PDB file of C-alpha atoms and ligand atoms in Angstrom:
ATOM      1  CA  UNK A 294     105.558  14.926 121.398  1.00  0.00           C
ATOM      2  CA  UNK A 295     102.872  16.763 119.485  1.00  0.00           C
ATOM      3  CA  UNK A 296      99.992  18.328 121.363  1.00  0.00           C
ATOM      4  CA  UNK A 297      96.740  16.968 119.919  1.00  0.00           C
ATOM      5  CA  UNK A 298      94.148  19.661 119.499  1.00  0.00           C
ATOM      6  CA  UNK A 299      90.464  19.901 118.724  1.00  0.00           C
ATOM      7  CA  UNK A 300      88.678  22.858 117.147  1.00  0.00           C
ATOM      8  CA  UNK A 301      85.815  24.093 119.352  1.00  0.00           C
ATOM      9  CA  UNK A 302      83.416  24.084 116.364  1.00  0.00           C
ATOM     10  CA  UNK A 303      83.162  20.313 116.843  1.00  0.00           C
ATOM     11  CA  UNK A 304      81.112  21.100 119.962  1.00  0.00           C
ATOM     12  CA  UNK A 305      79.701  24.630 119.852  1.00  0.00           C
ATOM     13  CA  UNK A 306      78.864  27.505 117.535  1.00  0.00           C
ATOM     14  CA  UNK A 307      79.385  30.349 120.011  1.00  0.00           C
ATOM     15  CA  UNK A 308      81.279  31.133 123.205  1.00  0.00           C
ATOM     16  CA  UNK A 309      78.518  31.780 125.723  1.00  0.00           C
ATOM     17  CA  UNK A 310      79.185  30.635 129.300  1.00  0.00           C
ATOM     18  CA  UNK A 311      77.400  27.315 128.660  1.00  0.00           C
ATOM     19  CA  UNK A 312      79.112  26.779 125.305  1.00  0.00           C
ATOM     20  CA  UNK A 313      82.577  27.502 126.684  1.00  0.00           C
ATOM     21  CA  UNK A 314      82.073  24.987 129.497  1.00  0.00           C
ATOM     22  CA  UNK A 315      80.698  22.358 127.137  1.00  0.00           C
ATOM     23  CA  UNK A 316      83.517  22.753 124.591  1.00  0.00           C
ATOM     24  CA  UNK A 317      86.335  22.721 127.131  1.00  0.00           C
ATOM     25  CA  UNK A 318      85.011  19.865 129.283  1.00  0.00           C
ATOM     26  CA  UNK A 319      84.129  17.743 126.238  1.00  0.00           C
ATOM     27  CA  UNK A 320      87.539  18.298 124.605  1.00  0.00           C
ATOM     28  CA  UNK A 321      89.354  17.266 127.780  1.00  0.00           C
ATOM     29  CA  UNK A 322      87.081  14.232 128.215  1.00  0.00           C
ATOM     30  CA  UNK A 323      87.833  13.117 124.637  1.00  0.00           C
ATOM     31  CA  UNK A 324      91.532  12.989 125.519  1.00  0.00           C
ATOM     32  CA  UNK A 325      92.899  16.011 123.659  1.00  0.00           C
ATOM     33  CA  UNK A 326      95.680  18.274 125.002  1.00  0.00           C
ATOM     34  CA  UNK A 327      94.550  21.516 123.411  1.00  0.00           C
ATOM     35  CA  UNK A 328      91.409  23.325 122.310  1.00  0.00           C
ATOM     36  CA  UNK A 329      91.410  25.817 119.463  1.00  0.00           C
ATOM     37  CA  UNK A 330      89.002  28.622 120.279  1.00  0.00           C
ATOM     38  CA  UNK A 331      87.692  30.683 117.361  1.00  0.00           C
ATOM     39  CA  UNK A 332      87.557  34.347 118.335  1.00  0.00           C
ATOM     40  CA  UNK A 333      85.832  36.192 115.452  1.00  0.00           C
ATOM     41  CA  UNK A 334      84.772  38.835 118.004  1.00  0.00           C
ATOM     42  CA  UNK A 335      87.712  38.751 120.450  1.00  0.00           C
ATOM     43  CA  UNK A 336      86.370  41.402 122.827  1.00  0.00           C
ATOM     44  CA  UNK A 337      83.233  39.308 123.424  1.00  0.00           C
ATOM     45  CA  UNK A 338      85.164  36.419 125.023  1.00  0.00           C
ATOM     46  CA  UNK A 339      84.928  36.139 128.819  1.00  0.00           C
ATOM     47  CA  UNK A 340      88.656  35.541 129.178  1.00  0.00           C
ATOM     48  CA  UNK A 341      88.825  35.148 132.976  1.00  0.00           C
ATOM     49  CA  UNK A 342      86.112  32.503 132.992  1.00  0.00           C
ATOM     50  CA  UNK A 343      87.593  30.678 129.993  1.00  0.00           C
ATOM     51  CA  UNK A 344      91.092  30.704 131.521  1.00  0.00           C
ATOM     52  CA  UNK A 345      89.655  29.183 134.706  1.00  0.00           C
ATOM     53  CA  UNK A 346      87.849  26.451 132.761  1.00  0.00           C
ATOM     54  CA  UNK A 347      91.034  25.655 130.823  1.00  0.00           C
ATOM     55  CA  UNK A 348      93.055  25.351 134.035  1.00  0.00           C
ATOM     56  CA  UNK A 349      90.387  23.234 135.753  1.00  0.00           C
ATOM     57  CA  UNK A 350      90.399  20.840 132.797  1.00  0.00           C
ATOM     58  CA  UNK A 351      94.157  20.791 132.183  1.00  0.00           C
ATOM     59  CA  UNK A 352      93.812  22.014 128.592  1.00  0.00           C
ATOM     60  CA  UNK A 353      96.077  24.281 126.578  1.00  0.00           C
ATOM     61  CA  UNK A 354      94.434  26.770 124.224  1.00  0.00           C
ATOM     62  CA  UNK A 355      95.149  28.348 120.886  1.00  0.00           C
ATOM     63  CA  UNK A 356      93.060  31.090 119.300  1.00  0.00           C
ATOM     64  CA  UNK A 357      92.108  31.618 115.670  1.00  0.00           C
ATOM     65  CA  UNK A 358      90.182  33.980 113.467  1.00  0.00           C
ATOM     66  CA  UNK A 359      89.854  35.358 109.972  1.00  0.00           C
ATOM     67  CA  UNK A 360      89.600  39.058 109.221  1.00  0.00           C
ATOM     68  CA  UNK A 361      86.455  40.767 107.859  1.00  0.00           C
ATOM     69  CA  UNK A 362      85.595  42.840 104.795  1.00  0.00           C
ATOM     70  CA  UNK A 363      85.446  45.948 106.999  1.00  0.00           C
ATOM     71  CA  UNK A 364      88.610  45.004 108.937  1.00  0.00           C
ATOM     72  CA  UNK A 365      91.194  43.694 106.479  1.00  0.00           C
ATOM     73  CA  UNK A 366      94.933  44.484 106.467  1.00  0.00           C
ATOM     74  CA  UNK A 367      95.238  43.378 102.809  1.00  0.00           C
ATOM     75  CA  UNK A 368      92.920  46.198 101.728  1.00  0.00           C
ATOM     76  CA  UNK A 369      94.116  49.355  99.970  1.00  0.00           C
ATOM     77  CA  UNK A 370      91.649  51.464 101.995  1.00  0.00           C
ATOM     78  CA  UNK A 371      93.411  52.961 105.052  1.00  0.00           C
ATOM     79  CA  UNK A 372      90.247  52.840 107.176  1.00  0.00           C
ATOM     80  CA  UNK A 373      89.720  49.137 106.463  1.00  0.00           C
ATOM     81  CA  UNK A 374      93.407  48.425 107.148  1.00  0.00           C
ATOM     82  CA  UNK A 375      93.095  50.276 110.459  1.00  0.00           C
ATOM     83  CA  UNK A 376      90.049  48.171 111.316  1.00  0.00           C
ATOM     84  CA  UNK A 377      92.086  45.028 110.615  1.00  0.00           C
ATOM     85  CA  UNK A 378      94.936  46.269 112.814  1.00  0.00           C
ATOM     86  CA  UNK A 379      92.505  46.896 115.682  1.00  0.00           C
ATOM     87  CA  UNK A 380      90.889  43.477 115.267  1.00  0.00           C
ATOM     88  CA  UNK A 381      94.300  41.756 115.348  1.00  0.00           C
ATOM     89  CA  UNK A 382      95.373  43.753 118.411  1.00  0.00           C
ATOM     90  CA  UNK A 383      92.167  42.733 120.166  1.00  0.00           C
ATOM     91  CA  UNK A 384      92.723  39.090 119.164  1.00  0.00           C
ATOM     92  CA  UNK A 385      96.252  39.145 120.577  1.00  0.00           C
ATOM     93  CA  UNK A 386      94.997  40.693 123.811  1.00  0.00           C
ATOM     94  CA  UNK A 387      92.328  37.991 124.168  1.00  0.00           C
ATOM     95  CA  UNK A 388      94.855  35.229 123.420  1.00  0.00           C
ATOM     96  CA  UNK A 389      97.174  36.519 126.154  1.00  0.00           C
ATOM     97  CA  UNK A 390      94.343  36.890 128.679  1.00  0.00           C
ATOM     98  CA  UNK A 391      93.316  33.290 128.018  1.00  0.00           C
ATOM     99  CA  UNK A 392      96.854  32.144 128.735  1.00  0.00           C
ATOM    100  CA  UNK A 393      97.313  31.011 125.144  1.00  0.00           C
ATOM    101  CA  UNK A 394     100.619  31.159 123.289  1.00  0.00           C
ATOM    102  CA  UNK A 395      99.286  30.760 119.736  1.00  0.00           C
ATOM    103  CA  UNK A 396      97.227  33.063 117.550  1.00  0.00           C
ATOM    104  CA  UNK A 397      96.579  31.740 114.059  1.00  0.00           C
ATOM    105  CA  UNK A 398      94.249  31.627 111.110  1.00  0.00           C
ATOM    106  CA  UNK A 399      93.541  33.929 108.200  1.00  0.00           C
ATOM    107  CA  UNK A 400      95.186  36.887 109.952  1.00  0.00           C
ATOM    108  CA  UNK A 401      96.246  38.466 106.639  1.00  0.00           C
ATOM    109  CA  UNK A 402      92.904  38.924 104.857  1.00  0.00           C
ATOM    110  CA  UNK A 403      89.170  38.521 105.030  1.00  0.00           C
ATOM    111  CA  UNK A 404      88.043  34.897 105.244  1.00  0.00           C
ATOM    112  CA  UNK A 405      86.117  34.859 101.997  1.00  0.00           C
ATOM    113  CA  UNK A 406      86.206  34.794  98.211  1.00  0.00           C
ATOM    114  CA  UNK A 407      87.906  37.840  96.735  1.00  0.00           C
ATOM    115  CA  UNK A 408      86.716  39.223  93.396  1.00  0.00           C
ATOM    116  CA  UNK A 409      90.288  40.003  92.203  1.00  0.00           C
ATOM    117  CA  UNK A 410      93.949  39.161  92.939  1.00  0.00           C
ATOM    118  CA  UNK A 411      95.864  40.734  95.831  1.00  0.00           C
ATOM    119  CA  UNK A 412      97.343  44.133  94.919  1.00  0.00           C
ATOM    120  CA  UNK A 413     100.950  45.192  95.495  1.00  0.00           C
ATOM    121  CA  UNK A 414      99.831  47.875  97.953  1.00  0.00           C
ATOM    122  CA  UNK A 415      97.609  45.350  99.730  1.00  0.00           C
ATOM    123  CA  UNK A 416     100.521  42.958 100.163  1.00  0.00           C
ATOM    124  CA  UNK A 417     102.756  45.755 101.463  1.00  0.00           C
ATOM    125  CA  UNK A 418     100.057  46.577 104.014  1.00  0.00           C
ATOM    126  CA  UNK A 419      99.945  42.922 105.106  1.00  0.00           C
ATOM    127  CA  UNK A 420     103.726  42.813 105.593  1.00  0.00           C
ATOM    128  CA  UNK A 421     103.786  46.038 107.615  1.00  0.00           C
ATOM    129  CA  UNK A 422     100.800  45.180 109.804  1.00  0.00           C
ATOM    130  CA  UNK A 423     101.914  41.611 110.525  1.00  0.00           C
ATOM    131  CA  UNK A 424     105.407  42.833 111.407  1.00  0.00           C
ATOM    132  CA  UNK A 425     103.789  45.137 113.962  1.00  0.00           C
ATOM    133  CA  UNK A 426     101.564  42.364 115.309  1.00  0.00           C
ATOM    134  CA  UNK A 427     104.512  39.955 115.514  1.00  0.00           C
ATOM    135  CA  UNK A 428     106.495  42.460 117.561  1.00  0.00           C
ATOM    136  CA  UNK A 429     103.670  42.872 120.074  1.00  0.00           C
ATOM    137  CA  UNK A 430     103.119  39.105 120.120  1.00  0.00           C
ATOM    138  CA  UNK A 431     106.809  38.428 120.773  1.00  0.00           C
ATOM    139  CA  UNK A 432     106.683  40.708 123.820  1.00  0.00           C
ATOM    140  CA  UNK A 433     103.750  38.602 125.097  1.00  0.00           C
ATOM    141  CA  UNK A 434     105.318  35.227 124.258  1.00  0.00           C
ATOM    142  CA  UNK A 435     102.767  34.475 121.538  1.00  0.00           C
ATOM    143  CA  UNK A 436     103.472  32.765 118.205  1.00  0.00           C
ATOM    144  CA  UNK A 437     101.637  34.064 115.131  1.00  0.00           C
ATOM    145  CA  UNK A 438     100.491  31.377 112.682  1.00  0.00           C
ATOM    146  CA  UNK A 439      99.594  32.218 109.089  1.00  0.00           C
ATOM    147  CA  UNK A 440      97.100  29.619 107.900  1.00  0.00           C
ATOM    148  CA  UNK A 441      97.445  28.763 104.233  1.00  0.00           C
ATOM    149  CA  UNK A 442      93.925  28.400 102.854  1.00  0.00           C
ATOM    150  CA  UNK A 443      92.338  27.686  99.502  1.00  0.00           C
ATOM    151  CA  UNK A 444      91.643  30.258  96.796  1.00  0.00           C
ATOM    152  CA  UNK A 445      87.985  30.649  97.784  1.00  0.00           C
ATOM    153  CA  UNK A 446      88.880  31.751 101.328  1.00  0.00           C
ATOM    154  CA  UNK A 447      91.718  34.237 100.668  1.00  0.00           C
ATOM    155  CA  UNK A 448      93.744  35.702  97.798  1.00  0.00           C
ATOM    156  CA  UNK A 449      96.854  36.261  99.949  1.00  0.00           C
ATOM    157  CA  UNK A 450      98.165  32.800 100.922  1.00  0.00           C
ATOM    158  CA  UNK A 451      97.129  29.675  99.016  1.00  0.00           C
ATOM    159  CA  UNK A 452     100.412  27.708  99.152  1.00  0.00           C
ATOM    160  CA  UNK A 453     103.178  27.035 101.656  1.00  0.00           C
ATOM    161  CA  UNK A 454     105.678  28.695  99.303  1.00  0.00           C
ATOM    162  CA  UNK A 455     103.676  31.937  99.393  1.00  0.00           C
ATOM    163  CA  UNK A 456     103.574  31.768 103.188  1.00  0.00           C
ATOM    164  CA  UNK A 457     107.352  31.320 103.378  1.00  0.00           C
ATOM    165  CA  UNK A 458     107.877  34.338 101.102  1.00  0.00           C
ATOM    166  CA  UNK A 459     105.545  36.465 103.195  1.00  0.00           C
ATOM    167  CA  UNK A 460     107.222  35.369 106.429  1.00  0.00           C
ATOM    168  CA  UNK A 461     110.639  36.211 104.979  1.00  0.00           C
ATOM    169  CA  UNK A 462     109.360  39.703 104.152  1.00  0.00           C
ATOM    170  CA  UNK A 463     107.852  40.127 107.639  1.00  0.00           C
ATOM    171  CA  UNK A 464     111.202  39.175 109.150  1.00  0.00           C
ATOM    172  CA  UNK A 465     110.068  38.043 112.616  1.00  0.00           C
ATOM    173  CA  UNK A 466     111.118  34.794 114.342  1.00  0.00           C
ATOM    174  CA  UNK A 467     107.710  34.205 115.972  1.00  0.00           C
ATOM    175  CA  UNK A 468     105.709  33.967 112.736  1.00  0.00           C
ATOM    176  CA  UNK A 469     105.131  30.405 111.524  1.00  0.00           C
ATOM    177  CA  UNK A 470     103.369  28.576 108.710  1.00  0.00           C
ATOM    178  CA  UNK A 471     100.080  26.923 109.603  1.00  0.00           C
ATOM    179  CA  UNK A 472      99.207  24.139 107.146  1.00  0.00           C
ATOM    180  CA  UNK A 473      95.779  22.510 106.803  1.00  0.00           C
ATOM    181  CA  UNK A 474      95.301  19.212 104.969  1.00  0.00           C
ATOM    182  CA  UNK A 475      91.872  20.281 103.669  1.00  0.00           C
ATOM    183  CA  UNK A 476      93.353  23.335 101.942  1.00  0.00           C
ATOM    184  CA  UNK A 477      96.559  21.526 100.865  1.00  0.00           C
ATOM    185  CA  UNK A 478      94.354  19.003  99.076  1.00  0.00           C
ATOM    186  CA  UNK A 479      92.995  21.828  96.908  1.00  0.00           C
ATOM    187  CA  UNK A 480      96.113  23.897  96.262  1.00  0.00           C
ATOM    188  CA  UNK A 481      99.333  21.877  96.727  1.00  0.00           C
ATOM    189  CA  UNK A 482     100.856  19.256  94.428  1.00  0.00           C
ATOM    190  CA  UNK A 483     101.058  16.726  97.281  1.00  0.00           C
ATOM    191  CA  UNK A 484     101.128  16.526 101.096  1.00  0.00           C
ATOM    192  CA  UNK A 485     104.867  15.979 101.620  1.00  0.00           C
ATOM    193  CA  UNK A 486     106.561  18.740  99.608  1.00  0.00           C
ATOM    194  CA  UNK A 487     104.982  21.679 101.503  1.00  0.00           C
ATOM    195  CA  UNK A 488     105.915  20.132 104.855  1.00  0.00           C
ATOM    196  CA  UNK A 489     109.519  19.688 103.716  1.00  0.00           C
ATOM    197  CA  UNK A 490     109.639  23.218 102.251  1.00  0.00           C
ATOM    198  CA  UNK A 491     108.500  24.740 105.527  1.00  0.00           C
ATOM    199  CA  UNK A 492     111.034  22.871 107.647  1.00  0.00           C
ATOM    200  CA  UNK A 493     111.337  24.496 111.072  1.00  0.00           C
ATOM    201  CA  UNK A 494     108.960  27.278 109.998  1.00  0.00           C
ATOM    202  CA  UNK A 495     106.017  24.886 110.210  1.00  0.00           C
ATOM    203  CA  UNK A 496     104.392  25.704 113.535  1.00  0.00           C
ATOM    204  CA  UNK A 497     100.818  24.414 113.486  1.00  0.00           C
ATOM    205  CA  UNK A 498      98.869  21.813 111.522  1.00  0.00           C
ATOM    206  CA  UNK A 499      95.125  21.460 110.941  1.00  0.00           C
ATOM    207  CA  UNK A 500      93.857  18.016 110.062  1.00  0.00           C
ATOM    208  CA  UNK A 501      90.666  18.041 108.018  1.00  0.00           C
ATOM    209  CA  UNK A 502      89.219  15.608 105.487  1.00  0.00           C
ATOM    210  CA  UNK A 503      88.648  16.573 101.858  1.00  0.00           C
ATOM    211  CA  UNK A 504      84.947  17.205 102.697  1.00  0.00           C
ATOM    212  CA  UNK A 505      85.696  18.290 106.293  1.00  0.00           C
ATOM    213  CA  UNK A 506      83.869  15.303 107.777  1.00  0.00           C
ATOM    214  CA  UNK A 507      85.063  12.050 109.412  1.00  0.00           C
ATOM    215  CA  UNK A 508      88.781  11.386 108.907  1.00  0.00           C
ATOM    216  CA  UNK A 509      89.484   8.496 106.583  1.00  0.00           C
ATOM    217  CA  UNK A 510      86.191   8.832 104.680  1.00  0.00           C
ATOM    218  CA  UNK A 511      87.510  11.281 102.065  1.00  0.00           C
ATOM    219  CA  UNK A 512      90.359  11.451  99.580  1.00  0.00           C
ATOM    220  CA  UNK A 513      93.247  12.866 101.651  1.00  0.00           C
ATOM    221  CA  UNK A 514      96.477  10.844 101.773  1.00  0.00           C
ATOM    222  CA  UNK A 515      97.054  11.082 105.520  1.00  0.00           C
ATOM    223  CA  UNK A 516      99.795   8.445 105.341  1.00  0.00           C
ATOM    224  CA  UNK A 517     101.838  10.751 103.144  1.00  0.00           C
ATOM    225  CA  UNK A 518     101.191  13.795 105.333  1.00  0.00           C
ATOM    226  CA  UNK A 519     102.002  12.114 108.657  1.00  0.00           C
ATOM    227  CA  UNK A 520     105.020  10.415 107.083  1.00  0.00           C
ATOM    228  CA  UNK A 521     106.340  13.841 106.052  1.00  0.00           C
ATOM    229  CA  UNK A 522     105.672  15.304 109.509  1.00  0.00           C
ATOM    230  CA  UNK A 523     107.518  12.398 111.140  1.00  0.00           C
ATOM    231  CA  UNK A 524     110.421  12.554 108.677  1.00  0.00           C
ATOM    232  CA  UNK A 525     110.905  16.179 109.573  1.00  0.00           C
ATOM    233  CA  UNK A 526     110.524  15.655 113.318  1.00  0.00           C
ATOM    234  CA  UNK A 527     107.599  18.073 113.504  1.00  0.00           C
ATOM    235  CA  UNK A 528     106.813  18.573 117.204  1.00  0.00           C
ATOM    236  CA  UNK A 529     104.111  21.245 117.105  1.00  0.00           C
ATOM    237  CA  UNK A 530     100.357  21.035 117.637  1.00  0.00           C
ATOM    238  CA  UNK A 531      98.153  18.884 115.394  1.00  0.00           C
ATOM    239  CA  UNK A 532      94.524  20.008 115.580  1.00  0.00           C
ATOM    240  CA  UNK A 533      91.472  18.280 114.145  1.00  0.00           C
ATOM    241  CA  UNK A 534      89.033  20.623 112.463  1.00  0.00           C
ATOM    242  CA  UNK A 535      85.574  19.762 111.169  1.00  0.00           C
ATOM    243  CA  UNK A 536      82.418  21.704 110.480  1.00  0.00           C
ATOM    244  CA  UNK A 537      78.817  20.565 110.243  1.00  0.00           C
ATOM    245  CA  UNK A 538      75.525  22.353 110.086  1.00  0.00           C
ATOM    246  CA  UNK A 539      74.686  20.366 113.245  1.00  0.00           C
ATOM    247  CA  UNK A 540      76.879  22.911 115.088  1.00  0.00           C
ATOM    248  CA  UNK A 541      76.597  26.340 113.557  1.00  0.00           C
ATOM    249  CA  UNK A 542      78.198  29.694 114.093  1.00  0.00           C
ATOM    250  CA  UNK A 543      76.227  31.565 111.430  1.00  0.00           C
ATOM    251  CA  UNK A 544      79.044  33.827 110.273  1.00  0.00           C
ATOM    252  CA  UNK A 545      81.892  31.318 110.376  1.00  0.00           C
ATOM    253  CA  UNK A 546      79.929  28.451 108.844  1.00  0.00           C
ATOM    254  CA  UNK A 547      78.643  30.669 106.043  1.00  0.00           C
ATOM    255  CA  UNK A 548      82.157  31.958 105.298  1.00  0.00           C
ATOM    256  CA  UNK A 549      83.364  28.338 105.185  1.00  0.00           C
ATOM    257  CA  UNK A 550      80.443  27.304 102.927  1.00  0.00           C
ATOM    258  CA  UNK A 551      79.041  24.697 105.295  1.00  0.00           C
ATOM    259  CA  UNK A 552      75.828  23.878 103.447  1.00  0.00           C
ATOM    260  CA  UNK A 553      75.161  20.321 104.547  1.00  0.00           C
ATOM    261  CA  UNK A 554      75.547  17.940 107.482  1.00  0.00           C
ATOM    262  CA  UNK A 555      78.629  15.742 107.448  1.00  0.00           C
ATOM    263  CA  UNK A 556      77.974  14.542 110.992  1.00  0.00           C
ATOM    264  CA  UNK A 557      75.501  14.967 113.848  1.00  0.00           C
ATOM    265  CA  UNK A 558      77.235  13.431 116.864  1.00  0.00           C
ATOM    266  CA  UNK A 559      80.062  15.650 118.150  1.00  0.00           C
ATOM    267  CA  UNK A 560      81.304  13.174 120.769  1.00  0.00           C
ATOM    268  CA  UNK A 561      81.494  10.313 118.274  1.00  0.00           C
ATOM    269  CA  UNK A 562      83.317  12.514 115.752  1.00  0.00           C
ATOM    270  CA  UNK A 563      85.838  13.731 118.361  1.00  0.00           C
ATOM    271  CA  UNK A 564      86.556  10.221 119.634  1.00  0.00           C
ATOM    272  CA  UNK A 565      86.943   8.894 116.090  1.00  0.00           C
ATOM    273  CA  UNK A 566      89.365  11.703 115.179  1.00  0.00           C
ATOM    274  CA  UNK A 567      91.435  11.148 118.344  1.00  0.00           C
ATOM    275  CA  UNK A 568      91.830   7.441 117.577  1.00  0.00           C
ATOM    276  CA  UNK A 569      92.641   8.226 113.925  1.00  0.00           C
ATOM    277  CA  UNK A 570      95.316  10.787 114.886  1.00  0.00           C
ATOM    278  CA  UNK A 571      96.854   8.403 117.445  1.00  0.00           C
ATOM    279  CA  UNK A 572      97.091   5.694 114.780  1.00  0.00           C
ATOM    280  CA  UNK A 573      98.637   8.033 112.228  1.00  0.00           C
ATOM    281  CA  UNK A 574     101.225   9.292 114.732  1.00  0.00           C
ATOM    282  CA  UNK A 575     102.102   5.745 115.794  1.00  0.00           C
ATOM    283  CA  UNK A 576     102.513   4.707 112.155  1.00  0.00           C
ATOM    284  CA  UNK A 577     104.422   7.847 111.095  1.00  0.00           C
TER     285      UNK A 577
HETATM  286 MN1   MN B 231      92.029  25.162 109.069  1.00  0.00          MN
END
């Protein structure tokens, strides 16, 4: 059975003590199995307190982040690559301390619009650095997920095929493809082919609407996507992700171009998404 997850940005825009409690308790109350915790600044997370809250509420956790312009392993500048390596090492450490077994997201580049295509040297840096990260993660029992995002959020991975090529070059068993319906809607030909192409390499799925608001109110063919996941016997996490200016982390929401409110009521959104996901899984 798939774990159903909820991204913490549905509830909070930071990870202060109050925010962590609110996000974890609210996610458990809404009936989810897992919370995805964004860790843009991994060292700032109070891991002991968060781990305790997770245990008290019976929730599993995954962690996610995107790299930064000054800490980017796809750069050709050795100092910036080193910054990216340190950020990823810190993210892995935080994931382990939280008791999580999944670290995903845009781990291969800055989360942002690049002014030019990825260079050959930049790609070689990505392969080398992710191979190193995957080795450390394997020792800690953590799976590394490479989230395929649209062209405005990275120039490294925009399609599942590109992710599979990169993973083949990295050559580590604990690196998986992380697909997101919002990004697939922009870059892929349909919602079934990428799922089939990934096969057992698909390890994590984000569910987001075409406008990142309420599920079922946009243009995404969720029937096709969930049908493909079922046909393949996908058993990994399925996490709902949505962003509104009602809940704002200034850096993340700006990088994601959240310029308008798609919802105001976090609890209503979370309950609606849970019911929607349950229906899709039952139908798939
Ligand atoms: Mn996503």
